[in-house]
Structure formats: C-alpha cells, structure tokens
Amino acid sequence: MGGAELLIDGDVPPGAGLSSSAALECAVATALRALYGIALTAPETALLAQRAENAFVGVPCGVMDQMASMCCTPGHALFLDTRSLALAQEPLDLAAAGLRLLVIDTGTKHALADGEYAARRRECELAAVLIGVDALRDIESVAQLNVLHDPVLRARARHVVTENARVLRTVRLLRSHRLRETGPLLTASHLSLRDDFAVSLPRAGPRRGGRSGGGRARRPDDGRRVRGLGDRPGRGRRGGSGVGRGPARVRRGGLRRAAPLRGGAVRRGVVSGGPGQATPRIRRTRTDPARARKPASAYSGV
C-alpha cells in the first residue's frame, strides 16, 4: 500500500463525545481499503481502527465505537458481544413508537486521552482479578461483588454488572417491539454511570422530574406536560454529549430552556436524526447571565 492525499470534512464539534475519532479512523481505513483494493471485512476494519487508537493515540479503548461506525445499519440498534465479536441488528423503529432520538451537547469538552478512561479500565480489571474471573461480564450476580472490600472497586464493578443486565433487558424489549419501555433503563444507566462509575457531570444529569417512565415535566412553549422518556451520557463519558429520547410530536425549534453554565450563561444544543433525515446539526447559543432561567426539567423542543 502506498500513500494518499486525503481531504477530511466534518461538522461534529471538537470534544462533543460522539466517537468522532473512531469514525475518522474507520473512514480513513475504508478509503484506503477501496483505493488499494484491500480485502477487509467491516469487523476487520474496525479492529484495525481500534489498533490505531490503542497503539498510536495511546488510549486503551475497546472496539465498540469502531464496530458501531462500521457495522450499524439504519433503523436498527447494534447488539455487540465485544468478546466474541458476534453481532446482531435489533429493530429500532423510533417513528413507529412515536419517538425521536436526541443528542444533547452538554457544552463540556470530552477527551478519552485525559486518563479517566484508562483509570476506569484499570479499576475494572483489578476488580475482576480480586473476584477471580477473567472479566466482570462473567459475574452472574451483584452479590458476588461483596468480596470486594474497596468501595470504589465495588462501585465500578457494580456498574459493569448491572449495565450488562440492562443491555440484555433492552435487547429483549426491542425484539418484542416494546421500545417505549426502554426509557427507564436509559435513565438507570445514567444514574449508574454517575453514582458507581463517576463519569457523569451535573449538567448532563437526568432532568429533574423527567425521570423515565413516570416523571413529568412542563414544556415552556405551550404549558402542557410530557413524559421524560429516558436519557444518559454517550457511553461512559465525562463531558461531551448525552443521548435521550423525546416525543416525535414535539415541534421543531430547539430547546427553549437549558441548564445554566458557570456564571449563569446558558448553552443550548440539541440535534435529532434518524434514517433518511438530513445531516443533523448541533446548534449552540449563549444568553446574557442576567436573563438565564432556571434549568428545564425535560426536553422542551426539537
């Protein structure tokens, strides 16, 4: 394989935590694969991109982001076993469920290379060694974590064990076309990331009163109420963007209110997208601190 001149263009804000590094790696690998006629499958390309992240960038990441970039298909969620690399396309018909997928910019820059990711990985690996399993995924019950005397290691392991259980529960719900019932699992995931894995931020937290499955929140634009439908940070991230679900019927127009940043300024940023939709854009605005409102308790528009 020889060299290449590449023009790279994109509109994802730096530090948005949307796995743009994995997407870039996979895009470059795909371009070179086509240019030089290299026979690689999508999973093989993802593994090559992960190797670049591990060996060149120095981030000990897994392969989830790269596999998502290479193997996801429209209208589906990718169910991935990162040990065997077995994958399945699970139905994700948001429109049929009257839902929309939201990606919310918290306004806080995300960076895997800051050491937090590596620290969490070391903690999980140590917890597995102390319990006596190859990986935390091999634990069948939270009760097995009682052998961990360090409360930090116990919390980190509890997140992994319960998160794996939430993934399996979500897959079962998707396969039975009960998409709306996944909302509480999204919020439970966020609370676990915040409390056990310690990677969330206050401004990315679940909306007050908008807890999935029962919490309600007022929409400032017309005074009616809508149910909170679940949200969580993107992956195990500190900062960057979060993922949530909102009702499809809410009219376009962006967030009417958002949580104040330090000093009272407000940053709003919402992007929605789905199969066949135009390229999503993240919009951000800042208001005068004197005019900053109290935090909204749920998504107020999209």
Coordinates of C-alpha atoms in Angstrom, one line a residue:
M1 CA 0.0 0.0 0.0
G2 CA 1.3 3.4 -0.9
G3 CA 0.4 6.9 0.3
A4 CA -2.7 9.0 -0.2
E5 CA -3.8 12.6 -0.1
L6 CA -7.0 12.9 1.9
L7 CA -9.5 15.7 2.4
I8 CA -11.3 15.4 5.7
D9 CA -14.5 17.3 6.4
G10 CA -17.0 17.1 9.2
D11 CA -19.4 19.2 11.3
V12 CA -19.1 17.4 14.7
P13 CA -17.8 19.9 17.3
P14 CA -14.5 19.0 18.9
G15 CA -14.8 17.3 22.2
A16 CA -18.5 16.5 21.6
G17 CA -18.0 12.9 22.7
L18 CA -19.7 11.4 19.7
S19 CA -17.0 8.9 18.8
S20 CA -15.7 11.1 16.0
S21 CA -12.1 9.7 16.4
A22 CA -13.4 6.2 15.8
A23 CA -15.5 7.4 12.8
L24 CA -12.4 9.2 11.4
E25 CA -10.2 6.1 11.8
C26 CA -12.8 3.9 10.1
A27 CA -13.4 6.4 7.3
V28 CA -9.7 6.7 6.5
A29 CA -9.3 2.9 6.7
T30 CA -12.4 2.4 4.4
A31 CA -11.0 5.0 1.9
L32 CA -7.6 3.3 1.8
R33 CA -9.2 -0.1 1.6
A34 CA -11.1 0.9 -1.5
L35 CA -8.2 2.9 -3.1
Y36 CA -5.7 -0.1 -2.9
G37 CA -8.2 -2.9 -3.3
I38 CA -7.5 -4.4 0.2
A39 CA -9.9 -7.2 1.1
L40 CA -11.1 -6.5 4.7
T41 CA -14.5 -7.1 6.2
A42 CA -16.3 -4.4 8.2
P43 CA -15.3 -6.0 11.6
E44 CA -11.7 -6.5 10.5
T45 CA -11.6 -2.8 9.5
A46 CA -13.0 -1.9 12.9
L47 CA -10.3 -3.9 14.7
L48 CA -7.6 -2.2 12.6
A49 CA -9.0 1.2 13.6
Q50 CA -9.0 0.1 17.3
R51 CA -5.4 -0.9 17.0
A52 CA -4.6 2.6 15.7
E53 CA -6.3 4.1 18.7
N54 CA -4.5 1.8 21.1
A55 CA -1.0 1.8 19.6
F56 CA -0.8 5.3 18.1
V57 CA -3.1 7.5 20.1
G58 CA -2.4 5.6 23.3
V59 CA -6.0 5.2 24.5
P60 CA -6.7 1.6 25.8
C61 CA -10.2 1.7 24.4
G62 CA -12.4 -1.2 23.4
V63 CA -13.8 -1.8 19.9
M64 CA -17.4 -0.7 20.5
D65 CA -17.1 2.7 18.7
Q66 CA -15.3 1.3 15.7
M67 CA -17.7 -1.6 15.3
A68 CA -20.6 0.9 15.6
S69 CA -19.0 3.0 12.8
M70 CA -18.5 0.1 10.5
C71 CA -21.5 -2.2 11.3
C72 CA -24.5 -0.2 12.3
T73 CA -27.4 -0.2 9.9
P74 CA -30.3 2.3 9.6
G75 CA -33.4 1.6 11.7
H76 CA -31.5 -0.8 14.0
A77 CA -29.5 -0.9 17.2
L78 CA -26.3 -2.9 17.1
F79 CA -26.1 -5.7 19.7
L80 CA -22.4 -6.4 20.0
D81 CA -20.5 -9.0 22.1
T82 CA -17.1 -7.5 22.4
R83 CA -15.5 -10.8 23.5
S84 CA -16.6 -12.9 20.5
L85 CA -17.4 -10.0 18.2
A86 CA -20.8 -11.7 17.5
L87 CA -23.3 -9.0 16.4
A88 CA -27.0 -8.7 15.7
Q89 CA -29.1 -5.9 14.2
E90 CA -32.0 -5.3 16.6
P91 CA -35.1 -3.4 15.4
L92 CA -35.2 0.3 16.4
D93 CA -38.3 1.8 14.8
L94 CA -38.5 5.1 16.6
A95 CA -41.1 6.6 14.3
A96 CA -43.5 3.7 14.9
A97 CA -43.1 4.2 18.7
G98 CA -43.8 8.0 18.3
L99 CA -40.2 8.8 19.5
R100 CA -37.2 10.7 18.3
L101 CA -33.6 10.1 19.3
L102 CA -31.9 13.2 20.7
V103 CA -28.2 14.0 21.1
I104 CA -27.6 16.8 23.6
D105 CA -24.4 18.8 23.7
T106 CA -23.6 19.5 27.4
G107 CA -21.1 22.2 26.5
T108 CA -18.3 20.4 28.3
K109 CA -15.4 19.1 26.3
H110 CA -14.9 15.3 26.3
A111 CA -11.5 13.7 25.9
L112 CA -10.6 10.0 26.3
A113 CA -6.9 10.8 26.4
D114 CA -7.2 12.7 29.8
G115 CA -6.6 9.5 31.7
E116 CA -10.1 8.9 33.2
Y117 CA -10.9 6.1 30.7
A118 CA -7.6 4.3 31.4
A119 CA -8.2 4.6 35.2
R120 CA -11.7 3.1 35.0
R121 CA -10.4 0.2 32.9
R122 CA -7.6 -0.5 35.4
E123 CA -10.1 -0.4 38.3
C124 CA -12.4 -2.9 36.5
E125 CA -9.5 -5.2 35.6
L126 CA -8.3 -5.2 39.2
A127 CA -11.8 -5.9 40.5
A128 CA -12.1 -8.9 38.2
V129 CA -8.7 -10.3 39.4
L130 CA -9.8 -9.9 43.1
I131 CA -13.1 -11.7 42.4
G132 CA -11.3 -14.4 40.4
V133 CA -12.9 -14.1 37.0
D134 CA -11.5 -13.3 33.6
A135 CA -13.7 -10.3 33.1
L136 CA -16.6 -8.6 35.0
R137 CA -19.0 -9.9 32.4
D138 CA -18.5 -13.4 33.9
I139 CA -20.2 -12.3 37.1
E140 CA -23.7 -13.6 37.4
S141 CA -25.0 -11.7 40.4
V142 CA -24.3 -8.4 42.2
A143 CA -23.9 -10.5 45.4
Q144 CA -20.6 -11.8 44.1
L145 CA -19.2 -8.3 44.5
N146 CA -19.3 -8.5 48.3
V147 CA -15.8 -9.9 48.3
L148 CA -14.5 -6.5 47.2
H149 CA -13.7 -4.5 50.3
D150 CA -12.7 -1.4 48.4
P151 CA -15.9 0.6 48.0
V152 CA -14.6 2.3 44.8
L153 CA -13.8 -1.1 43.1
R154 CA -17.1 -2.5 44.3
A155 CA -19.0 0.5 42.7
R156 CA -17.1 0.2 39.4
A157 CA -17.8 -3.5 39.2
R158 CA -21.5 -3.0 40.1
H159 CA -21.9 -0.6 37.2
V160 CA -20.5 -3.1 34.7
V161 CA -22.6 -6.0 36.0
T162 CA -25.8 -4.0 36.2
E163 CA -25.1 -2.3 32.8
N164 CA -24.7 -5.7 31.1
A165 CA -28.0 -6.8 32.6
R166 CA -29.6 -3.6 31.3
V167 CA -28.3 -4.2 27.8
L168 CA -29.7 -7.7 27.7
R169 CA -33.1 -6.4 29.0
T170 CA -33.1 -3.7 26.3
V171 CA -32.4 -6.3 23.6
R172 CA -35.4 -8.4 24.8
L173 CA -37.6 -5.3 24.8
L174 CA -36.5 -4.3 21.3
R175 CA -37.1 -7.8 20.0
S176 CA -40.7 -7.8 21.4
H177 CA -41.3 -4.3 19.9
R178 CA -41.6 -2.6 23.3
L179 CA -39.3 0.3 22.6
R180 CA -41.1 2.8 24.8
E181 CA -40.3 0.6 27.9
T182 CA -36.6 1.1 27.4
G183 CA -36.7 4.6 28.8
P184 CA -36.3 3.7 32.5
L185 CA -33.3 1.5 31.5
L186 CA -31.6 4.6 29.9
T187 CA -32.1 6.6 33.0
A188 CA -31.0 3.8 35.3
S189 CA -27.8 3.6 33.1
H190 CA -27.2 7.3 33.6
L191 CA -27.6 7.1 37.4
S192 CA -25.2 4.1 37.5
L193 CA -22.6 6.0 35.4
R194 CA -23.0 8.9 37.7
D195 CA -23.0 7.2 41.1
D196 CA -21.0 4.0 40.5
F197 CA -18.7 4.8 37.6
A198 CA -18.3 8.5 38.4
V199 CA -18.1 9.7 34.8
S200 CA -21.2 11.9 34.5
L201 CA -21.4 15.7 35.1
P202 CA -24.1 17.7 36.8
R203 CA -25.1 19.5 33.6
A204 CA -25.5 16.1 31.9
G205 CA -27.7 14.7 34.7
P206 CA -31.2 13.3 34.3
R207 CA -33.8 16.1 34.1
R208 CA -35.5 16.9 37.4
G209 CA -39.0 15.5 37.3
G210 CA -38.3 13.9 33.9
R211 CA -37.2 10.6 35.2
S212 CA -38.2 7.9 32.7
G213 CA -41.4 6.0 32.9
G214 CA -43.3 8.3 35.2
G215 CA -41.7 11.7 35.8
R216 CA -43.4 14.6 34.1
A217 CA -42.1 18.0 33.1
R218 CA -43.6 21.2 31.8
R219 CA -43.0 22.3 28.3
P220 CA -42.3 26.1 28.4
D221 CA -43.6 26.7 24.9
D222 CA -47.3 25.7 25.5
G223 CA -47.6 24.8 29.2
R224 CA -48.6 21.2 28.5
R225 CA -46.8 18.3 30.1
V226 CA -44.8 15.5 28.5
R227 CA -43.3 12.4 30.0
G228 CA -39.5 12.1 30.4
L229 CA -38.5 9.3 28.1
G230 CA -35.0 8.4 29.3
D231 CA -31.5 9.9 28.9
R232 CA -27.9 9.0 29.6
P233 CA -24.4 10.2 28.7
G234 CA -22.9 9.0 25.5
R235 CA -21.1 5.8 26.5
G236 CA -19.0 6.1 29.8
R237 CA -18.2 9.7 29.2
R238 CA -17.3 12.6 31.4
G239 CA -18.5 15.6 29.4
G240 CA -19.3 15.7 25.7
S241 CA -22.8 14.8 24.6
G242 CA -25.7 12.8 26.1
V243 CA -28.3 10.6 24.4
G244 CA -32.0 10.9 25.1
R245 CA -35.4 10.2 23.7
G246 CA -38.2 12.7 23.1
P247 CA -41.7 12.5 21.7
A248 CA -41.9 12.8 17.9
R249 CA -44.8 15.2 18.1
V250 CA -42.9 18.0 19.7
R251 CA -42.5 20.7 17.1
R252 CA -39.1 21.9 15.8
G253 CA -37.5 24.9 17.3
G254 CA -34.7 23.7 19.6
L255 CA -34.6 23.8 23.4
R256 CA -36.4 26.7 24.9
R257 CA -34.5 26.4 28.2
A258 CA -31.4 24.7 29.3
A259 CA -29.3 24.3 32.4
P260 CA -27.1 27.3 33.3
L261 CA -23.4 27.0 32.9
R262 CA -21.0 28.6 35.4
G263 CA -21.7 32.3 35.7
G264 CA -25.3 31.9 34.7
A265 CA -24.8 31.7 31.0
V266 CA -27.0 29.2 29.2
R267 CA -25.9 26.8 26.4
R268 CA -28.5 25.1 24.4
G269 CA -27.6 22.3 22.0
V270 CA -29.9 19.7 20.5
V271 CA -29.6 17.6 17.4
S272 CA -32.0 14.9 16.3
G273 CA -31.7 12.5 13.5
G274 CA -32.7 9.2 12.1
P275 CA -32.7 7.1 8.9
G276 CA -33.3 9.2 5.8
Q277 CA -33.1 12.5 7.7
A278 CA -30.8 15.3 6.7
T279 CA -27.4 15.6 8.3
P280 CA -28.1 16.7 11.9
R281 CA -26.6 19.9 13.2
I282 CA -25.8 20.9 16.7
R283 CA -26.9 24.5 17.5
R284 CA -25.5 26.4 20.4
T285 CA -26.4 29.7 21.8
R286 CA -25.4 31.7 24.9
T287 CA -27.7 34.1 26.7
D288 CA -27.0 37.0 29.0
P289 CA -26.3 35.7 32.5
A290 CA -28.8 38.2 33.9
R291 CA -31.5 36.6 31.7
A292 CA -30.6 32.9 32.4
R293 CA -33.6 30.9 33.5
K294 CA -33.8 28.0 35.9
P295 CA -33.0 24.6 34.5
A296 CA -35.7 22.9 32.4
S297 CA -36.9 19.7 33.7
A298 CA -37.1 17.9 30.3
Y299 CA -36.6 18.4 26.6
S300 CA -38.8 21.3 25.6
G301 CA -38.5 21.0 21.8
V302 CA -36.6 19.5 19.0

